PDB file of C-alpha atoms in Angstrom:
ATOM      1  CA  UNK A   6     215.297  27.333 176.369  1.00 45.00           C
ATOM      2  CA  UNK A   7     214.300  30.559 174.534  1.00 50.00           C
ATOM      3  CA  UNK A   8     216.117  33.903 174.846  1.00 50.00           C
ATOM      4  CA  UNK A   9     214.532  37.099 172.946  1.00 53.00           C
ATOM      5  CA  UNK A  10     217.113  39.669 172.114  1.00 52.00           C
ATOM      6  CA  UNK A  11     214.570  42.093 171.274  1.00 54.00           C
ATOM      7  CA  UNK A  12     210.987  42.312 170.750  1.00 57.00           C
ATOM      8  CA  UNK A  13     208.941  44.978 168.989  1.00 54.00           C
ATOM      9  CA  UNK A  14     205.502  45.678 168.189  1.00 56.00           C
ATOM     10  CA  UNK A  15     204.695  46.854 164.551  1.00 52.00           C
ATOM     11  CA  UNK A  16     201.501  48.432 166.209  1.00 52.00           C
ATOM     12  CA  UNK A  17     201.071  51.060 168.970  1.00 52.00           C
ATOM     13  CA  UNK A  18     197.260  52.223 169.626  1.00 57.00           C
ATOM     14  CA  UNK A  19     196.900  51.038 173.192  1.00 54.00           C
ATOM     15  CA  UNK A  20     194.787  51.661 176.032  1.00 61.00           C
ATOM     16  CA  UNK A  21     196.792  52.977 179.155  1.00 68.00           C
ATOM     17  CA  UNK A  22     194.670  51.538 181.535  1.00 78.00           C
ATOM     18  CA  UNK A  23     194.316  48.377 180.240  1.00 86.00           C
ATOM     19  CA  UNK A  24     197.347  46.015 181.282  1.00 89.00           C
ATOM     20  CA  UNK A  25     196.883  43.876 178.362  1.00 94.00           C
ATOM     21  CA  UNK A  26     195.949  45.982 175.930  1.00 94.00           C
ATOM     22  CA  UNK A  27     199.818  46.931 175.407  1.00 93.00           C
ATOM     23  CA  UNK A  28     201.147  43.779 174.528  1.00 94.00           C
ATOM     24  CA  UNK A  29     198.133  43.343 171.996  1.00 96.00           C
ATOM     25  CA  UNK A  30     199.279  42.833 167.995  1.00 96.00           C
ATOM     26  CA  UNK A  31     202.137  41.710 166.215  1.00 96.00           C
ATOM     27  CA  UNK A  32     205.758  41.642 167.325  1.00 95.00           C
ATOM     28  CA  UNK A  33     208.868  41.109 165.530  1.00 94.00           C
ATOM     29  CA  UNK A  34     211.162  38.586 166.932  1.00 90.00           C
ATOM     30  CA  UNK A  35     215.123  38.001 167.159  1.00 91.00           C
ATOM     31  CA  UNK A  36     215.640  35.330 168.531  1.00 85.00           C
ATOM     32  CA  UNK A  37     219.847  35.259 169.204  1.00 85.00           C
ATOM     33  CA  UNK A  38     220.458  31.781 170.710  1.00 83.00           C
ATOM     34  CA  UNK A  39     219.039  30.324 167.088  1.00 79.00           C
ATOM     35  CA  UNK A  40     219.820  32.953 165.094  1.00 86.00           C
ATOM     36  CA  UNK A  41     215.750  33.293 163.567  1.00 88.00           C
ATOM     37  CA  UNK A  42     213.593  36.028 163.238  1.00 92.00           C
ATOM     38  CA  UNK A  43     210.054  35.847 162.952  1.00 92.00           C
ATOM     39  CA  UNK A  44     206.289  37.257 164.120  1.00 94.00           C
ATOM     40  CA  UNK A  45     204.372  36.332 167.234  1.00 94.00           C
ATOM     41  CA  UNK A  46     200.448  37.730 167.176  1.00 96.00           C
ATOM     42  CA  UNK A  47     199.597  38.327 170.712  1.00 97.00           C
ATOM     43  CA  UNK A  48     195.597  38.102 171.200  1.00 97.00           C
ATOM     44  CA  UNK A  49     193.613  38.586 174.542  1.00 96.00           C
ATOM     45  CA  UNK A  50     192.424  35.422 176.138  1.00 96.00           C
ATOM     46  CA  UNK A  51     188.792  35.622 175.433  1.00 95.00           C
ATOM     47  CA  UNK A  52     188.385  33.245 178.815  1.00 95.00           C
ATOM     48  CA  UNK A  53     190.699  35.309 180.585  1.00 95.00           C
ATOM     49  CA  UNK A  54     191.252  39.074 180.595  1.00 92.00           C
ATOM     50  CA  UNK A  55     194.344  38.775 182.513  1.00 94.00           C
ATOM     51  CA  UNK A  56     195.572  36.515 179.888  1.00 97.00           C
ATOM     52  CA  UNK A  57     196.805  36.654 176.279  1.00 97.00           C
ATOM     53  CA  UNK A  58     197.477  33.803 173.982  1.00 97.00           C
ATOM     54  CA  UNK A  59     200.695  34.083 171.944  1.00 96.00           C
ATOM     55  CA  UNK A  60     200.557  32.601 168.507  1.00 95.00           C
ATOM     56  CA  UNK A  61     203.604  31.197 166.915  1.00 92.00           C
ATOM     57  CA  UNK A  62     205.293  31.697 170.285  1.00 89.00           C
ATOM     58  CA  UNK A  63     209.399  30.345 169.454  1.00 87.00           C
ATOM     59  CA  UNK A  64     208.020  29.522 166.255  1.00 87.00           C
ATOM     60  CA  UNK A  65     206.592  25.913 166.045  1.00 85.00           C
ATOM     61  CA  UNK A  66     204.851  26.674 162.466  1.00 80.00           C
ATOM     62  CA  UNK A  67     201.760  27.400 161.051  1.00 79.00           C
ATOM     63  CA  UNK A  68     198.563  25.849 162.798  1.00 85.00           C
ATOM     64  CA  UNK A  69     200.234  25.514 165.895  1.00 89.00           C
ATOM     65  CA  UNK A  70     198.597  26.191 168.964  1.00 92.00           C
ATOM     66  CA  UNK A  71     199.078  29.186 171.175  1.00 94.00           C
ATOM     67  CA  UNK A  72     201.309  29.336 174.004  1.00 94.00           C
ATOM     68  CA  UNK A  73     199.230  30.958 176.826  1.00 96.00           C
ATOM     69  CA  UNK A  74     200.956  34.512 179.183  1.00 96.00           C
ATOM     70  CA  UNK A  75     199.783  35.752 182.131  1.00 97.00           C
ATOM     71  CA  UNK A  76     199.783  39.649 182.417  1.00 96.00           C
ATOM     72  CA  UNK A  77     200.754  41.147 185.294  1.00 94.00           C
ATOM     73  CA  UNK A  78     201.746  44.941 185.634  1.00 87.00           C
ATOM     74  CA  UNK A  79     204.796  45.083 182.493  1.00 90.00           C
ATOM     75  CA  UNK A  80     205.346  41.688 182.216  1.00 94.00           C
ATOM     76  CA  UNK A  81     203.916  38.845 180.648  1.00 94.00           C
ATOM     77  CA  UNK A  82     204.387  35.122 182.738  1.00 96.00           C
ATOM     78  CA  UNK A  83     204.931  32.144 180.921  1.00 93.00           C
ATOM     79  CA  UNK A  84     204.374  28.959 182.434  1.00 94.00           C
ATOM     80  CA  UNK A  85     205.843  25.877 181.265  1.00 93.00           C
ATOM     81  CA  UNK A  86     202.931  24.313 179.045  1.00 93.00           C
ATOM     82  CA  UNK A  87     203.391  22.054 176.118  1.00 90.00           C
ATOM     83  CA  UNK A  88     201.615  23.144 173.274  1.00 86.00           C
ATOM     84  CA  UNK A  89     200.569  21.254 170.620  1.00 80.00           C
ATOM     85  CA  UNK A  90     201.863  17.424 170.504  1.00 76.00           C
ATOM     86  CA  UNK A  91     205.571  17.736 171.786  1.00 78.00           C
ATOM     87  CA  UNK A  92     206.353  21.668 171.716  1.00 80.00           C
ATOM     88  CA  UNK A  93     207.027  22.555 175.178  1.00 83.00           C
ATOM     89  CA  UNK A  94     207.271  26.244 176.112  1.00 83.00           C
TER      90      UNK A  94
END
């Protein structure tokens, strides 16, 4: 299980009517439960433009897959999906 303390975004030039355009860049992690800090990129889902794909989501490494969030109003839903061979989100 993964618990965010706080998340930030280093960027802020968003569209106010777009949902996901918000979440959009990169956001600083600190992740209390393990003690790590590090950077998720959050893209739009170019299949989906209700979703975003979260790279290095809980940090699995470099090359990993994305984890894939649904938008909806403020929040961003997380499904339980394993990405890559045995990370499971």
């Amino acid at each position: 299980m993964l618990l965010f303390a706080a998340c930030l975004p280093e960027e802020e030039d968003t569209d106010p009517n777009d949902p996901v355009a918000k979440y959009i860049g990169t956001w600083k992690v600190n992740e209390t439960c393990n003690r790590m800090n590090y950077n998720v990129e959050i893209m739009q889902d170019p299949g989906n433009s209700a979703q975003v794909l979260l790279y290095n989501f809980g940090n699995p490494g470099a090359g990993s897959d994305p984890a894939v969030g649904l938008v909806v109003s403020n929040t961003i839903y997380i499904a339980a999906q394993t990405i890559d061979v045995a990370w499971n989100v």
